[in-house]
């Protein structure tokens, strides 16, 4: 159940010497606040799937799948919510419907731990599922299982929208650090325009989710709420990520072509 901008956590990317790119990015990071900010913003762009655009990797099904965490990442993101929806639709019982996704989250975490793999996404997913289950159990309302998703969409949507309106689009900040130019993109009208548009587009995704799902929540329509949450997750995130790749790559390539050769 991933509502964040990052979507599922991308698979680790190997460099020419066989090390993980994520590990290399974190190694030897500056201790100064500015260095920490640069690392965190670059990591945010990497988690959002912008690494292929920065690396010049061709747009392909494999690249898209890797950016979304691979098959495992997709399963971990989608399966708990799907199991909750199916179980509640079939049984109309809250307790079994909450136990099922929590159990799946624990299994995902245990599998990663047993294989000594990165557990960040599994832990985040398990915490999210646990919070959703506690809220629904406390209120006795199945629709409250989806409350944390509303909070996440609201925070991300508001932050992205405000940042674009005040001229500091967060997508631009994150991509700028990922591309290694920090805030230099702000002096380039083309980059600034494209990155602002992208920030508005990502804000629109989160706001659209709220506009569609909140009426279903207040109506108590758990089945349609769960279905629209799944349909407005990866199926919307993936095309927007591809469009973002293309726009970022295009504007950076055009800028590079305009630089004079020394």
GROMACS .gro file of C-alpha atoms in nm:
model
  262
    1UNK     CA    1   0.000   0.000   0.000
    2UNK     CA    2   0.230   0.271  -0.126
    3UNK     CA    3   0.100   0.625  -0.161
    4UNK     CA    4   0.424   0.804  -0.144
    5UNK     CA    5   0.599   0.979  -0.432
    6UNK     CA    6   0.868   0.718  -0.425
    7UNK     CA    7   0.634   0.436  -0.505
    8UNK     CA    8   0.796   0.095  -0.449
    9UNK     CA    9   1.164   0.116  -0.359
   10UNK     CA   10   1.383   0.077  -0.669
   11UNK     CA   11   1.609  -0.226  -0.700
   12UNK     CA   12   1.975  -0.158  -0.609
   13UNK     CA   13   2.171  -0.055  -0.919
   14UNK     CA   14   2.519  -0.197  -0.976
   15UNK     CA   15   2.810   0.021  -1.084
   16UNK     CA   16   3.102  -0.091  -1.298
   17UNK     CA   17   3.297  -0.209  -0.993
   18UNK     CA   18   3.004  -0.418  -0.870
   19UNK     CA   19   2.895  -0.198  -0.581
   20UNK     CA   20   2.541  -0.079  -0.527
   21UNK     CA   21   2.482   0.276  -0.647
   22UNK     CA   22   2.267   0.347  -0.340
   23UNK     CA   23   2.545   0.229  -0.111
   24UNK     CA   24   2.800   0.438  -0.297
   25UNK     CA   25   2.576   0.744  -0.275
   26UNK     CA   26   2.554   0.704   0.100
   27UNK     CA   27   2.922   0.627   0.155
   28UNK     CA   28   3.143   0.915   0.248
   29UNK     CA   29   2.859   1.166   0.239
   30UNK     CA   30   2.949   1.513   0.372
   31UNK     CA   31   2.883   1.578   0.737
   32UNK     CA   32   2.777   1.934   0.675
   33UNK     CA   33   2.402   2.011   0.665
   34UNK     CA   34   2.425   2.113   0.300
   35UNK     CA   35   2.588   1.782   0.210
   36UNK     CA   36   2.326   1.589   0.402
   37UNK     CA   37   2.051   1.779   0.222
   38UNK     CA   38   2.210   1.706  -0.115
   39UNK     CA   39   2.232   1.336  -0.032
   40UNK     CA   40   1.874   1.319   0.094
   41UNK     CA   41   1.730   1.501  -0.206
   42UNK     CA   42   1.929   1.287  -0.450
   43UNK     CA   43   1.809   0.978  -0.265
   44UNK     CA   44   1.449   1.101  -0.285
   45UNK     CA   45   1.479   1.141  -0.663
   46UNK     CA   46   1.640   0.798  -0.686
   47UNK     CA   47   1.357   0.640  -0.487
   48UNK     CA   48   1.104   0.815  -0.708
   49UNK     CA   49   1.258   0.634  -1.005
   50UNK     CA   50   1.450   0.917  -1.172
   51UNK     CA   51   1.781   0.727  -1.176
   52UNK     CA   52   1.733   0.590  -1.530
   53UNK     CA   53   1.685   0.946  -1.657
   54UNK     CA   54   1.999   1.063  -1.478
   55UNK     CA   55   2.202   0.766  -1.601
   56UNK     CA   56   2.078   0.800  -1.959
   57UNK     CA   57   1.935   0.449  -1.949
   58UNK     CA   58   1.697   0.379  -2.239
   59UNK     CA   59   1.328   0.380  -2.155
   60UNK     CA   60   1.224   0.016  -2.150
   61UNK     CA   61   0.995  -0.220  -1.966
   62UNK     CA   62   1.292  -0.353  -1.772
   63UNK     CA   63   1.404  -0.004  -1.666
   64UNK     CA   64   1.050   0.089  -1.561
   65UNK     CA   65   1.008  -0.232  -1.365
   66UNK     CA   66   1.343  -0.183  -1.191
   67UNK     CA   67   1.254   0.177  -1.102
   68UNK     CA   68   0.938   0.051  -0.933
   69UNK     CA   69   1.126  -0.207  -0.728
   70UNK     CA   70   1.098  -0.502  -0.961
   71UNK     CA   71   0.839  -0.777  -0.939
   72UNK     CA   72   0.901  -0.820  -0.567
   73UNK     CA   73   0.857  -0.451  -0.499
   74UNK     CA   74   0.529  -0.442  -0.691
   75UNK     CA   75   0.398  -0.747  -0.506
   76UNK     CA   76   0.492  -0.599  -0.169
   77UNK     CA   77   0.321  -0.273  -0.259
   78UNK     CA   78  -0.001  -0.417  -0.399
   79UNK     CA   79  -0.070  -0.752  -0.232
   80UNK     CA   80  -0.154  -0.641   0.126
   81UNK     CA   81  -0.419  -0.394   0.009
   82UNK     CA   82  -0.558  -0.644  -0.240
   83UNK     CA   83  -0.580  -0.917   0.025
   84UNK     CA   84  -0.759  -0.683   0.266
   85UNK     CA   85  -1.010  -0.585  -0.002
   86UNK     CA   86  -1.079  -0.943  -0.114
   87UNK     CA   87  -1.103  -1.078   0.240
   88UNK     CA   88  -1.343  -0.806   0.355
   89UNK     CA   89  -1.556  -0.833   0.042
   90UNK     CA   90  -1.595  -1.209   0.089
   91UNK     CA   91  -1.637  -1.224   0.468
   92UNK     CA   92  -1.760  -0.877   0.574
   93UNK     CA   93  -1.560  -0.946   0.890
   94UNK     CA   94  -1.311  -0.682   1.003
   95UNK     CA   95  -1.075  -0.890   1.219
   96UNK     CA   96  -0.982  -1.155   0.957
   97UNK     CA   97  -0.954  -0.880   0.696
   98UNK     CA   98  -0.698  -0.699   0.912
   99UNK     CA   99  -0.504  -1.009   1.013
  100UNK     CA  100  -0.449  -1.115   0.651
  101UNK     CA  101  -0.252  -0.809   0.526
  102UNK     CA  102  -0.055  -0.778   0.852
  103UNK     CA  103   0.048  -1.143   0.816
  104UNK     CA  104   0.160  -1.082   0.460
  105UNK     CA  105   0.362  -0.778   0.568
  106UNK     CA  106   0.536  -0.984   0.838
  107UNK     CA  107   0.614  -1.257   0.583
  108UNK     CA  108   0.768  -1.006   0.340
  109UNK     CA  109   0.982  -0.864   0.620
  110UNK     CA  110   1.091  -1.209   0.738
  111UNK     CA  111   1.184  -1.319   0.386
  112UNK     CA  112   1.402  -1.014   0.329
  113UNK     CA  113   1.562  -1.055   0.670
  114UNK     CA  114   1.632  -1.425   0.612
  115UNK     CA  115   1.795  -1.349   0.276
  116UNK     CA  116   1.993  -1.058   0.426
  117UNK     CA  117   1.836  -0.816   0.179
  118UNK     CA  118   1.744  -0.450   0.224
  119UNK     CA  119   1.444  -0.437   0.457
  120UNK     CA  120   1.367  -0.064   0.428
  121UNK     CA  121   1.064  -0.107   0.203
  122UNK     CA  122   0.938  -0.410   0.394
  123UNK     CA  123   0.964  -0.224   0.726
  124UNK     CA  124   0.791   0.083   0.583
  125UNK     CA  125   0.516  -0.132   0.439
  126UNK     CA  126   0.472  -0.325   0.761
  127UNK     CA  127   0.450  -0.006   0.967
  128UNK     CA  128   0.194   0.136   0.723
  129UNK     CA  129  -0.015  -0.180   0.729
  130UNK     CA  130   0.007  -0.198   1.109
  131UNK     CA  131  -0.106   0.164   1.148
  132UNK     CA  132  -0.394   0.108   0.906
  133UNK     CA  133  -0.501  -0.204   1.093
  134UNK     CA  134  -0.485  -0.033   1.434
  135UNK     CA  135  -0.698   0.258   1.315
  136UNK     CA  136  -0.961   0.031   1.163
  137UNK     CA  137  -0.962  -0.193   1.472
  138UNK     CA  138  -0.992   0.106   1.706
  139UNK     CA  139  -1.288   0.261   1.522
  140UNK     CA  140  -1.447  -0.064   1.405
  141UNK     CA  141  -1.483   0.084   1.056
  142UNK     CA  142  -1.322  -0.101   0.765
  143UNK     CA  143  -1.288   0.219   0.562
  144UNK     CA  144  -1.051   0.359   0.825
  145UNK     CA  145  -0.794   0.107   0.701
  146UNK     CA  146  -0.732   0.360   0.423
  147UNK     CA  147  -0.689   0.668   0.644
  148UNK     CA  148  -0.305   0.671   0.643
  149UNK     CA  149  -0.314   0.677   0.264
  150UNK     CA  150  -0.524   0.993   0.272
  151UNK     CA  151  -0.280   1.160   0.508
  152UNK     CA  152   0.014   1.063   0.285
  153UNK     CA  153  -0.155   1.186  -0.032
  154UNK     CA  154  -0.257   1.509   0.139
  155UNK     CA  155   0.092   1.586   0.270
  156UNK     CA  156   0.269   1.504  -0.057
  157UNK     CA  157   0.011   1.680  -0.271
  158UNK     CA  158   0.017   1.996  -0.058
  159UNK     CA  159   0.398   2.006  -0.033
  160UNK     CA  160   0.445   1.962  -0.408
  161UNK     CA  161   0.175   2.212  -0.497
  162UNK     CA  162   0.301   2.481  -0.260
  163UNK     CA  163   0.662   2.429  -0.369
  164UNK     CA  164   0.567   2.480  -0.734
  165UNK     CA  165   0.359   2.788  -0.657
  166UNK     CA  166   0.641   2.959  -0.466
  167UNK     CA  167   0.899   2.883  -0.737
  168UNK     CA  168   1.089   2.605  -0.563
  169UNK     CA  169   0.938   2.291  -0.721
  170UNK     CA  170   1.040   1.990  -0.516
  171UNK     CA  171   1.079   1.766  -0.821
  172UNK     CA  172   1.333   2.017  -0.951
  173UNK     CA  173   1.523   2.026  -0.622
  174UNK     CA  174   1.542   1.646  -0.603
  175UNK     CA  175   1.632   1.594  -0.969
  176UNK     CA  176   1.888   1.874  -0.958
  177UNK     CA  177   2.081   1.704  -0.680
  178UNK     CA  178   2.048   1.366  -0.852
  179UNK     CA  179   2.188   1.511  -1.175
  180UNK     CA  180   2.478   1.663  -0.982
  181UNK     CA  181   2.397   2.028  -1.051
  182UNK     CA  182   2.239   2.110  -0.714
  183UNK     CA  183   2.027   2.425  -0.769
  184UNK     CA  184   2.185   2.543  -1.094
  185UNK     CA  185   1.872   2.440  -1.285
  186UNK     CA  186   1.691   2.743  -1.142
  187UNK     CA  187   1.902   2.972  -1.366
  188UNK     CA  188   1.793   2.780  -1.677
  189UNK     CA  189   1.441   2.888  -1.789
  190UNK     CA  190   1.380   2.564  -1.982
  191UNK     CA  191   1.475   2.336  -1.693
  192UNK     CA  192   1.287   2.546  -1.443
  193UNK     CA  193   0.971   2.541  -1.656
  194UNK     CA  194   0.984   2.165  -1.717
  195UNK     CA  195   1.060   2.078  -1.355
  196UNK     CA  196   0.783   2.309  -1.235
  197UNK     CA  197   0.536   2.143  -1.472
  198UNK     CA  198   0.643   1.801  -1.347
  199UNK     CA  199   0.592   1.910  -0.987
  200UNK     CA  200   0.241   2.027  -1.069
  201UNK     CA  201   0.174   1.694  -1.242
  202UNK     CA  202   0.288   1.489  -0.942
  203UNK     CA  203   0.088   1.713  -0.709
  204UNK     CA  204  -0.211   1.654  -0.934
  205UNK     CA  205  -0.173   1.277  -0.895
  206UNK     CA  206  -0.201   1.293  -0.517
  207UNK     CA  207  -0.483   1.549  -0.526
  208UNK     CA  208  -0.674   1.341  -0.781
  209UNK     CA  209  -0.652   1.038  -0.555
  210UNK     CA  210  -0.805   1.237  -0.271
  211UNK     CA  211  -1.077   1.383  -0.493
  212UNK     CA  212  -1.187   1.037  -0.607
  213UNK     CA  213  -1.137   0.836  -0.290
  214UNK     CA  214  -1.254   1.069  -0.013
  215UNK     CA  215  -1.620   1.069  -0.128
  216UNK     CA  216  -1.610   0.687  -0.128
  217UNK     CA  217  -1.461   0.692   0.223
  218UNK     CA  218  -1.735   0.919   0.359
  219UNK     CA  219  -1.997   0.705   0.185
  220UNK     CA  220  -1.856   0.397   0.358
  221UNK     CA  221  -1.809   0.218   0.027
  222UNK     CA  222  -1.514  -0.003   0.121
  223UNK     CA  223  -1.520  -0.214  -0.194
  224UNK     CA  224  -1.497   0.077  -0.439
  225UNK     CA  225  -1.257   0.263  -0.212
  226UNK     CA  226  -1.019  -0.033  -0.211
  227UNK     CA  227  -1.056  -0.085  -0.584
  228UNK     CA  228  -0.989   0.279  -0.674
  229UNK     CA  229  -0.690   0.285  -0.439
  230UNK     CA  230  -0.536  -0.006  -0.627
  231UNK     CA  231  -0.624   0.136  -0.970
  232UNK     CA  232  -0.487   0.480  -0.883
  233UNK     CA  233  -0.164   0.337  -0.743
  234UNK     CA  234   0.088   0.172  -0.975
  235UNK     CA  235  -0.132   0.208  -1.290
  236UNK     CA  236  -0.111   0.589  -1.257
  237UNK     CA  237   0.237   0.608  -1.105
  238UNK     CA  238   0.407   0.414  -1.386
  239UNK     CA  239   0.287   0.626  -1.683
  240UNK     CA  240   0.361   0.948  -1.496
  241UNK     CA  241   0.710   0.820  -1.419
  242UNK     CA  242   0.771   0.749  -1.789
  243UNK     CA  243   0.650   1.097  -1.885
  244UNK     CA  244   0.876   1.244  -1.617
  245UNK     CA  245   1.175   1.049  -1.747
  246UNK     CA  246   1.114   1.173  -2.100
  247UNK     CA  247   1.070   1.536  -1.996
  248UNK     CA  248   1.377   1.539  -1.769
  249UNK     CA  249   1.598   1.363  -2.023
  250UNK     CA  250   1.480   1.587  -2.305
  251UNK     CA  251   1.542   1.918  -2.127
  252UNK     CA  252   1.884   1.810  -1.994
  253UNK     CA  253   1.990   1.676  -2.335
  254UNK     CA  254   1.880   2.000  -2.503
  255UNK     CA  255   2.073   2.207  -2.251
  256UNK     CA  256   2.385   1.999  -2.297
  257UNK     CA  257   2.363   2.036  -2.676
  258UNK     CA  258   2.354   2.414  -2.641
  259UNK     CA  259   2.678   2.433  -2.440
  260UNK     CA  260   2.976   2.557  -2.641
  261UNK     CA  261   3.249   2.302  -2.704
  262UNK     CA  262   3.579   2.419  -2.551
   0.00000   0.00000   0.00000
